[in-house]
CSV table of C-alpha atoms and ligand atoms in Angstrom, one decimal:
chain,number,residue,atom,x,y,z
A,17,MET,CA,16.3,-31.4,-8.6
A,18,LEU,CA,16.7,-29.9,-5.2
A,19,LEU,CA,17.7,-26.3,-4.9
A,20,LEU,CA,18.3,-24.1,-1.9
A,21,GLY,CA,17.0,-20.6,-2.4
A,22,ILE,CA,18.3,-17.5,-0.6
A,23,GLU,CA,16.5,-14.1,-0.9
A,24,THR,CA,17.8,-11.0,0.9
A,25,SER,CA,17.2,-8.2,-1.6
A,26,CYS,CA,15.2,-6.0,0.6
A,27,ASP,CA,14.0,-6.6,4.2
A,28,ASP,CA,12.9,-10.2,4.3
A,29,THR,CA,15.5,-12.8,5.3
A,30,ALA,CA,14.2,-15.8,3.3
A,31,THR,CA,15.4,-19.3,2.6
A,32,ALA,CA,13.7,-22.2,0.9
A,33,VAL,CA,14.2,-25.7,-0.5
A,34,VAL,CA,12.3,-26.4,-3.8
A,35,ARG,CA,12.1,-29.6,-5.8
A,36,ASP,CA,11.8,-29.4,-9.6
A,37,ALA,CA,10.8,-25.7,-9.6
A,38,ARG,CA,7.5,-26.6,-8.0
A,39,ASP,CA,7.4,-28.5,-4.7
A,40,VAL,CA,8.2,-26.3,-1.8
A,41,LEU,CA,9.8,-28.5,0.8
A,42,ALA,CA,10.6,-25.6,3.1
A,43,ASN,CA,9.9,-21.9,3.0
A,44,VAL,CA,11.3,-19.8,5.8
A,45,SER,CA,10.9,-16.1,6.0
A,46,THR,CA,11.8,-13.7,8.9
A,47,ASN,CA,10.2,-10.4,8.3
A,48,GLN,CA,11.9,-7.4,9.8
A,49,ASP,CA,8.9,-5.1,10.0
A,50,GLU,CA,9.2,-4.4,13.7
A,51,PHE,CA,12.7,-3.0,13.2
A,52,HIS,CA,11.6,-0.7,10.3
A,53,ALA,CA,8.1,0.3,11.4
A,54,ARG,CA,9.0,3.2,13.6
A,55,TYR,CA,10.9,4.8,10.7
A,56,GLY,CA,7.9,4.4,8.4
A,57,GLY,CA,10.0,2.6,5.8
A,58,ILE,CA,13.0,0.3,5.2
A,59,VAL,CA,16.3,1.5,6.6
A,60,PRO,CA,19.0,-0.2,4.4
A,61,GLU,CA,21.6,-0.3,7.1
A,62,ILE,CA,19.3,-2.0,9.6
A,63,ALA,CA,18.1,-4.4,6.9
A,64,SER,CA,21.6,-5.6,6.0
A,65,ARG,CA,22.6,-6.0,9.7
A,66,ARG,CA,19.5,-8.1,10.4
A,67,HIS,CA,20.2,-10.3,7.3
A,68,ALA,CA,23.7,-10.9,8.6
A,69,SER,CA,22.5,-12.0,12.0
A,70,LEU,CA,19.5,-14.1,10.8
A,71,LEU,CA,20.6,-15.7,7.5
A,72,SER,CA,22.8,-18.6,8.7
A,73,ALA,CA,20.1,-19.8,11.1
A,74,ALA,CA,17.5,-19.4,8.3
A,75,VAL,CA,19.5,-21.7,6.0
A,76,ASP,CA,19.8,-24.3,8.7
A,77,ASP,CA,16.1,-24.0,9.4
A,78,ALA,CA,15.1,-24.5,5.7
A,79,LEU,CA,17.4,-27.6,5.4
A,80,ALA,CA,16.0,-29.0,8.7
A,81,ARG,CA,12.4,-28.5,7.7
A,82,ALA,CA,13.1,-30.2,4.3
A,83,GLY,CA,14.9,-33.0,6.2
A,84,LEU,CA,18.0,-32.6,4.1
A,85,ALA,CA,21.7,-31.9,4.5
A,86,LEU,CA,23.7,-29.5,2.4
A,87,GLY,CA,25.2,-32.4,0.5
A,88,ASP,CA,21.8,-33.6,-0.7
A,89,LEU,CA,21.2,-30.4,-2.7
A,90,ASP,CA,21.8,-30.0,-6.4
A,91,GLY,CA,22.6,-26.3,-6.2
A,92,ILE,CA,22.4,-23.0,-4.4
A,93,ALA,CA,20.3,-20.2,-5.7
A,94,VAL,CA,20.5,-16.6,-4.6
A,95,THR,CA,19.1,-13.2,-5.6
A,96,ALA,CA,21.9,-11.2,-7.1
A,97,GLY,CA,19.8,-8.0,-7.8
A,98,PRO,CA,18.1,-5.7,-8.2
A,99,GLY,CA,17.7,-4.6,-4.5
A,100,LEU,CA,19.5,-2.9,-1.7
A,101,ILE,CA,23.3,-3.4,-2.1
A,102,GLY,CA,24.0,-4.1,1.6
A,103,SER,CA,21.2,-6.6,1.8
A,104,LEU,CA,22.1,-8.4,-1.5
A,105,VAL,CA,25.7,-8.7,-0.4
A,106,VAL,CA,24.8,-10.8,2.7
A,107,GLY,CA,22.8,-13.3,0.6
A,108,VAL,CA,25.3,-13.5,-2.2
A,109,ALA,CA,28.3,-14.0,0.2
A,110,THR,CA,26.4,-16.7,2.1
A,111,ALA,CA,25.4,-18.5,-1.1
A,112,LYS,CA,29.0,-18.4,-2.4
A,113,ALA,CA,30.3,-19.8,0.9
A,114,LEU,CA,27.7,-22.6,0.8
A,115,ALA,CA,28.5,-23.4,-2.9
A,116,PHE,CA,32.2,-23.4,-2.2
A,117,ALA,CA,31.9,-25.6,0.9
A,118,SER,CA,29.5,-28.1,-0.8
A,119,GLY,CA,31.0,-28.1,-4.3
A,120,LYS,CA,27.5,-27.5,-5.6
A,121,PRO,CA,26.7,-25.1,-8.5
A,122,LEU,CA,25.8,-21.5,-7.8
A,123,TYR,CA,22.8,-19.9,-9.5
A,124,ALA,CA,22.4,-16.1,-9.5
A,125,VAL,CA,18.8,-15.1,-9.9
A,126,ASN,CA,17.2,-11.8,-10.9
A,127,HIS,CA,14.7,-11.0,-8.2
A,128,LEU,CA,12.1,-10.0,-10.8
A,129,HIS,CA,12.6,-13.3,-12.7
A,130,GLY,CA,11.7,-15.0,-9.4
A,131,HIS,CA,8.5,-13.1,-9.0
A,132,LEU,CA,7.4,-14.0,-12.5
A,133,PHE,CA,7.1,-17.7,-11.8
A,134,ALA,CA,5.8,-17.5,-8.2
A,135,ALA,CA,2.3,-18.4,-9.4
A,136,PHE,CA,3.5,-21.9,-10.5
A,137,LEU,CA,4.8,-22.9,-7.1
A,138,GLU,CA,2.9,-25.8,-5.5
A,139,ARG,CA,0.7,-26.1,-8.6
A,140,ALA,CA,0.5,-28.8,-11.1
A,141,ILE,CA,0.5,-26.5,-14.0
A,142,GLU,CA,3.3,-25.7,-16.5
A,143,PRO,CA,3.7,-22.0,-17.4
A,144,PRO,CA,1.6,-21.6,-20.6
A,145,TYR,CA,3.9,-19.6,-22.8
A,146,PRO,CA,3.6,-17.0,-24.1
A,147,PHE,CA,2.0,-15.4,-21.1
A,148,LEU,CA,1.5,-11.8,-20.0
A,149,ALA,CA,2.8,-11.0,-16.5
A,150,LEU,CA,1.7,-8.1,-14.4
A,151,LEU,CA,4.5,-7.6,-11.9
A,152,VAL,CA,3.6,-5.2,-9.1
A,153,SER,CA,5.7,-4.8,-6.1
A,154,GLY,CA,7.1,-2.2,-3.8
A,155,GLY,CA,9.9,-1.4,-6.2
A,156,HIS,CA,8.5,-2.3,-9.6
A,157,SER,CA,5.4,-2.1,-11.8
A,158,GLN,CA,5.7,-3.7,-15.1
A,159,LEU,CA,4.0,-5.7,-17.8
A,160,VAL,CA,6.2,-8.5,-19.0
A,161,GLU,CA,5.8,-10.7,-22.1
A,162,VAL,CA,7.2,-14.1,-21.1
A,163,GLU,CA,8.0,-16.1,-24.3
A,164,SER,CA,9.8,-19.0,-22.5
A,165,ALA,CA,11.5,-19.7,-19.1
A,166,LEU,CA,14.4,-17.4,-19.9
A,167,GLU,CA,13.1,-15.2,-22.7
A,168,LEU,CA,11.1,-12.1,-21.6
A,169,ARG,CA,10.4,-8.6,-22.6
A,170,VAL,CA,9.3,-5.7,-20.4
A,171,ILE,CA,6.6,-3.9,-22.4
A,172,ALA,CA,5.4,-1.4,-19.8
A,173,THR,CA,6.8,0.3,-16.7
A,174,THR,CA,5.7,3.0,-14.4
A,175,ARG,CA,6.7,6.6,-15.1
A,176,ASP,CA,7.1,7.3,-11.4
A,177,ASP,CA,6.0,5.3,-8.3
A,178,ALA,CA,5.6,1.6,-8.3
A,179,ALA,CA,2.1,0.3,-7.3
A,180,GLY,CA,3.3,-1.0,-4.0
A,181,GLU,CA,5.1,2.2,-3.2
A,182,ALA,CA,1.8,4.1,-3.9
A,183,PHE,CA,0.0,1.8,-1.5
A,184,ASP,CA,2.8,2.4,1.1
A,185,LYS,CA,2.8,6.2,0.7
A,186,THR,CA,-1.0,6.6,0.7
A,187,ALA,CA,-1.2,4.3,3.8
A,188,ARG,CA,1.2,6.6,5.5
A,189,LEU,CA,-1.0,9.6,4.7
A,190,LEU,CA,-3.9,7.7,6.3
A,191,GLY,CA,-1.8,7.1,9.4
A,192,LEU,CA,-1.6,3.3,8.8
A,193,PRO,CA,1.3,1.2,10.0
A,194,PHE,CA,4.1,0.1,7.7
A,195,PRO,CA,4.0,-1.9,5.4
A,196,GLY,CA,1.1,0.0,4.1
A,197,GLY,CA,-0.4,-2.3,1.4
A,198,PRO,CA,-2.0,-5.0,3.6
A,199,ALA,CA,-3.1,-2.3,6.2
A,200,LEU,CA,-4.7,-0.2,3.5
A,201,GLU,CA,-6.5,-3.2,2.0
A,202,ALA,CA,-7.9,-4.2,5.4
A,203,LEU,CA,-9.2,-0.6,5.9
A,204,ALA,CA,-10.7,-0.5,2.4
A,205,ARG,CA,-12.9,-3.4,3.1
A,206,ASP,CA,-15.2,-1.1,5.2
A,207,GLY,CA,-15.2,1.7,2.7
A,208,ASP,CA,-17.0,2.7,-0.5
A,209,PRO,CA,-14.8,2.5,-3.6
A,210,ALA,CA,-17.0,5.0,-5.4
A,211,ALA,CA,-17.0,7.6,-2.6
A,212,ILE,CA,-14.2,9.7,-4.1
A,213,ALA,CA,-13.4,9.9,-7.9
A,214,PHE,CA,-9.6,9.9,-7.7
A,215,PRO,CA,-7.8,10.3,-11.0
A,216,ARG,CA,-6.8,7.3,-13.2
A,217,TYR,CA,-3.7,7.8,-15.3
A,218,ARG,CA,-4.6,7.2,-18.9
A,219,PRO,CA,-1.8,7.4,-21.5
A,220,GLU,CA,-2.8,7.9,-25.2
A,221,PRO,CA,-4.8,5.1,-26.8
A,222,GLY,CA,-2.7,1.9,-27.1
A,223,ALA,CA,0.1,3.1,-24.8
A,224,LEU,CA,0.8,0.9,-21.8
A,225,ASP,CA,2.7,3.1,-19.3
A,226,LEU,CA,1.7,3.3,-15.7
A,227,SER,CA,1.8,6.3,-13.3
A,228,PHE,CA,0.7,6.6,-9.7
A,229,SER,CA,2.3,9.8,-8.3
A,230,GLY,CA,-0.6,12.0,-9.5
A,231,LEU,CA,-3.0,9.7,-7.7
A,232,LYS,CA,-1.0,9.8,-4.5
A,233,THR,CA,-0.8,13.6,-4.6
A,234,SER,CA,-4.6,13.9,-5.2
A,235,VAL,CA,-5.2,11.8,-2.1
A,236,ARG,CA,-3.0,14.2,-0.1
A,237,TYR,CA,-4.9,17.3,-1.4
A,238,PHE,CA,-8.2,15.6,-0.7
A,239,LEU,CA,-7.2,14.8,2.9
A,240,ASP,CA,-6.4,18.4,3.4
A,241,SER,CA,-9.7,19.6,1.9
A,242,PRO,CA,-13.0,20.3,3.6
A,243,ALA,CA,-14.6,17.4,1.6
A,244,ALA,CA,-12.5,15.0,3.7
A,245,ARG,CA,-14.9,15.6,6.6
A,246,ASP,CA,-17.8,14.0,4.7
A,247,VAL,CA,-16.1,10.6,4.2
A,248,THR,CA,-14.4,8.0,6.4
A,249,PRO,CA,-10.8,6.9,6.1
A,250,ALA,CA,-12.1,3.6,4.9
A,251,ASP,CA,-13.8,5.4,2.0
A,252,VAL,CA,-10.5,7.1,1.1
A,253,ALA,CA,-8.7,3.7,1.2
A,254,ALA,CA,-11.3,2.0,-0.9
A,255,SER,CA,-11.4,4.8,-3.5
A,256,PHE,CA,-7.6,4.9,-3.7
A,257,GLN,CA,-7.4,1.1,-4.1
A,258,ALA,CA,-10.1,1.1,-6.8
A,259,ALA,CA,-8.1,3.8,-8.8
A,260,VAL,CA,-4.9,1.7,-8.6
A,261,VAL,CA,-6.7,-1.5,-9.6
A,262,ASP,CA,-8.5,0.3,-12.5
A,263,VAL,CA,-5.2,1.6,-13.9
A,264,LEU,CA,-3.5,-1.8,-13.7
A,265,ILE,CA,-6.5,-3.6,-15.2
A,266,ASP,CA,-6.8,-1.1,-18.0
A,267,ARG,CA,-3.2,-1.6,-19.0
A,268,VAL,CA,-3.5,-5.4,-18.9
A,269,ARG,CA,-6.6,-5.1,-21.1
A,270,ARG,CA,-4.7,-2.9,-23.6
A,271,ALA,CA,-1.8,-5.4,-23.7
A,272,LEU,CA,-4.3,-8.2,-24.4
A,273,ASP,CA,-5.7,-6.2,-27.2
A,274,ARG,CA,-2.3,-6.1,-28.9
A,275,ARG,CA,-1.4,-9.7,-28.9
A,276,ALA,CA,-2.8,-13.2,-28.0
A,277,TYR,CA,-1.4,-14.7,-24.8
A,278,ASN,CA,-2.1,-18.0,-23.2
A,279,ALA,CA,-2.5,-16.6,-19.7
A,280,ILE,CA,-2.4,-13.6,-17.4
A,281,VAL,CA,0.0,-14.1,-14.5
A,282,LEU,CA,0.0,-11.8,-11.5
A,283,SER,CA,3.1,-11.4,-9.3
A,284,GLY,CA,4.8,-9.3,-6.7
A,285,GLY,CA,3.7,-8.1,-3.3
A,286,VAL,CA,0.6,-6.2,-4.6
A,287,ALA,CA,-0.7,-9.5,-6.1
A,288,ALA,CA,-1.7,-10.3,-2.5
A,289,ASN,CA,-4.4,-7.6,-2.9
A,290,ALA,CA,-7.7,-9.4,-3.3
A,291,ALA,CA,-9.4,-6.6,-5.2
A,292,LEU,CA,-6.7,-6.8,-7.9
A,293,ALA,CA,-6.6,-10.6,-8.0
A,294,THR,CA,-10.4,-10.7,-8.4
A,295,ARG,CA,-10.4,-8.2,-11.3
A,296,CYS,CA,-7.5,-10.1,-13.0
A,297,MET,CA,-9.4,-13.4,-12.8
A,298,ALA,CA,-12.6,-11.7,-14.2
A,299,LEU,CA,-10.6,-10.2,-17.1
A,300,GLY,CA,-9.0,-13.6,-17.8
A,301,GLU,CA,-12.5,-15.2,-17.8
A,302,ALA,CA,-13.8,-12.5,-20.2
A,303,ARG,CA,-10.9,-13.1,-22.6
A,304,GLY,CA,-11.1,-16.9,-22.4
A,305,ILE,CA,-7.6,-17.4,-20.8
A,306,PRO,CA,-6.7,-18.4,-17.3
A,307,ALA,CA,-5.4,-15.9,-14.8
A,308,TYR,CA,-2.9,-17.2,-12.3
A,309,VAL,CA,-2.3,-15.5,-8.9
A,310,PRO,CA,0.4,-16.9,-6.6
A,311,GLU,CA,-0.6,-18.2,-3.2
A,312,ARG,CA,-0.4,-15.3,-0.8
A,313,ARG,CA,2.9,-16.4,0.9
A,314,PHE,CA,4.5,-16.5,-2.6
A,315,CYS,CA,3.3,-13.0,-3.6
A,316,THR,CA,5.6,-11.0,-1.4
A,317,ASP,CA,9.3,-11.6,-1.3
A,318,ASN,CA,10.3,-15.3,-0.6
A,319,ALA,CA,13.1,-17.6,-1.4
A,320,ALA,CA,11.0,-20.4,-3.0
A,321,MET,CA,10.5,-18.3,-6.1
A,322,ILE,CA,14.2,-17.7,-6.3
A,323,ALA,CA,15.0,-21.4,-6.2
A,324,ALA,CA,12.3,-22.1,-8.8
A,325,ALA,CA,13.7,-19.4,-11.2
A,326,ALA,CA,17.2,-20.9,-10.7
A,327,ASP,CA,15.9,-24.3,-11.7
A,328,ARG,CA,14.9,-22.8,-15.0
A,329,ARG,CA,18.5,-21.5,-15.5
A,330,ARG,CA,19.8,-24.9,-14.4
A,331,ALA,CA,17.6,-26.6,-17.0
A,332,ALA,CA,19.1,-24.4,-19.6
A,333,GLY,CA,22.6,-25.5,-18.6
A,334,THR,CA,23.9,-22.3,-17.1
A,335,SER,CA,25.4,-21.6,-13.6
A,336,ASP,CA,27.6,-18.9,-12.1
A,337,PRO,CA,31.2,-18.6,-10.9
A,338,LEU,CA,32.1,-18.1,-7.3
A,339,ALA,CA,33.4,-14.7,-8.4
A,340,LEU,CA,29.7,-13.6,-8.6
A,341,THR,CA,28.9,-10.1,-7.2
A,342,ALA,CA,25.7,-8.5,-6.2
A,343,ASN,CA,24.3,-5.9,-8.5
A,344,PRO,CA,21.7,-3.5,-7.0
A,345,ASN,CA,20.7,-2.3,-10.5
A,346,LEU,CA,20.7,-5.7,-12.3
A,347,PRO,CA,18.6,-5.2,-15.4
A,348,PHE,CA,15.8,-7.6,-16.2
B,404,KG4,O1,7.3,-8.1,-3.7
B,404,KG4,P1,7.4,-7.4,-2.4
B,404,KG4,O2,7.3,-8.2,-1.2
B,404,KG4,O3,8.8,-6.6,-2.3
B,404,KG4,C1,9.3,-5.9,-3.4
B,404,KG4,O4,10.0,-6.6,-4.2
B,404,KG4,O5,9.1,-4.7,-3.5
B,404,KG4,O6,6.3,-6.2,-2.4
B,404,KG4,C2,6.1,-5.4,-1.3
B,404,KG4,C3,5.0,-4.4,-1.7
B,404,KG4,C4,4.8,-3.4,-0.6
B,404,KG4,O7,4.8,-2.1,-1.2
B,404,KG4,C5,3.5,-3.7,0.1
B,404,KG4,O8,2.8,-2.6,0.6
B,404,KG4,C6,2.8,-4.3,-1.1
B,404,KG4,O9,3.7,-5.1,-1.8
B,404,KG4,N1,1.6,-5.2,-0.7
B,404,KG4,C7,0.3,-4.9,-0.9
B,404,KG4,C8,-0.4,-6.0,-0.3
B,404,KG4,N2,0.5,-6.8,0.3
B,404,KG4,C9,1.7,-6.3,0.1
B,404,KG4,N3,-0.3,-3.9,-1.6
B,404,KG4,C10,-1.6,-4.0,-1.7
B,404,KG4,N4,-2.4,-4.9,-1.1
B,404,KG4,C11,-1.8,-5.9,-0.4
B,404,KG4,N5,-2.6,-6.8,0.2
B,405,ZN,ZN1,10.0,-8.4,-4.6
């Protein structure tokens, strides 16, 4: 089954062609960082305008790289939410037009559902249900129990900032360029993770909720304090990163204590963080279950994961009408 994927929920204009939810025949992504960098964050109006000017060429590019024509596809998949409304609308309108013109079925995909299965792209492994997913991106931080391809339950969320958002905001405090996550990780490589004992949010025993705003605030106070003169920016970055990773790993550990899972699956942009991936793999090993981390290009937003998630809907026999609308607050 050959599906075209379209992803425009935030600031990446992405298209892909995926076969059988696994083989990525084309994966195209135009990142808009240079247009948003000077504002220190994503400007929704700029993002939607860039999507509108880039998307049609990105569709042609994905089809050309896959060596296919529109008529060869078995369906069109698109992110319908959650995300920025102006950005989502561009993807959804384009997908509807392509589905109408080709007469192929249209599949609306929840962006988070896409992230959950990114670890299985280009890998000869079937998702080992039930698995525990740690979904950490710029907009979300969740633990999700995945019972089957379409059956999932969110068992933990953040009380305030998402993990990626905490990376971005802390990177900004350190004067690093946007997006902050990769820049902060690079700086942290030269620092001492034990240099500063930043706080780790701990809910009552057994509880799973996450929180990062206190950590971010304590980095801000630290940077304004005299103690900041005794350490390097790399030490601050490494100590902050260690605190985020500790909190995430502690919550995964607590979830594993509650129930038996067949795997830990990491996903979302923050899954690209090597310190987090390494700790996840070690935890899996200690518990005797595999931990799957997506290839780096499938951690951050991409359209291959959207096509793969749509294939799971297709297999269940569902598709969507051309009256589909984008929903910025689409629930999981
Ligand atoms: O999944 P994603 O591309 O977009 C959303 O759906 O939000 O995630 C983007 C987030 C950003 O906050 C970015 O700073 C973070 O993922 N990120 C990282 C790394 N690479 C991306 N955070 C920590 N370490 C990284 N290497
Ligand atoms: Zn995402």
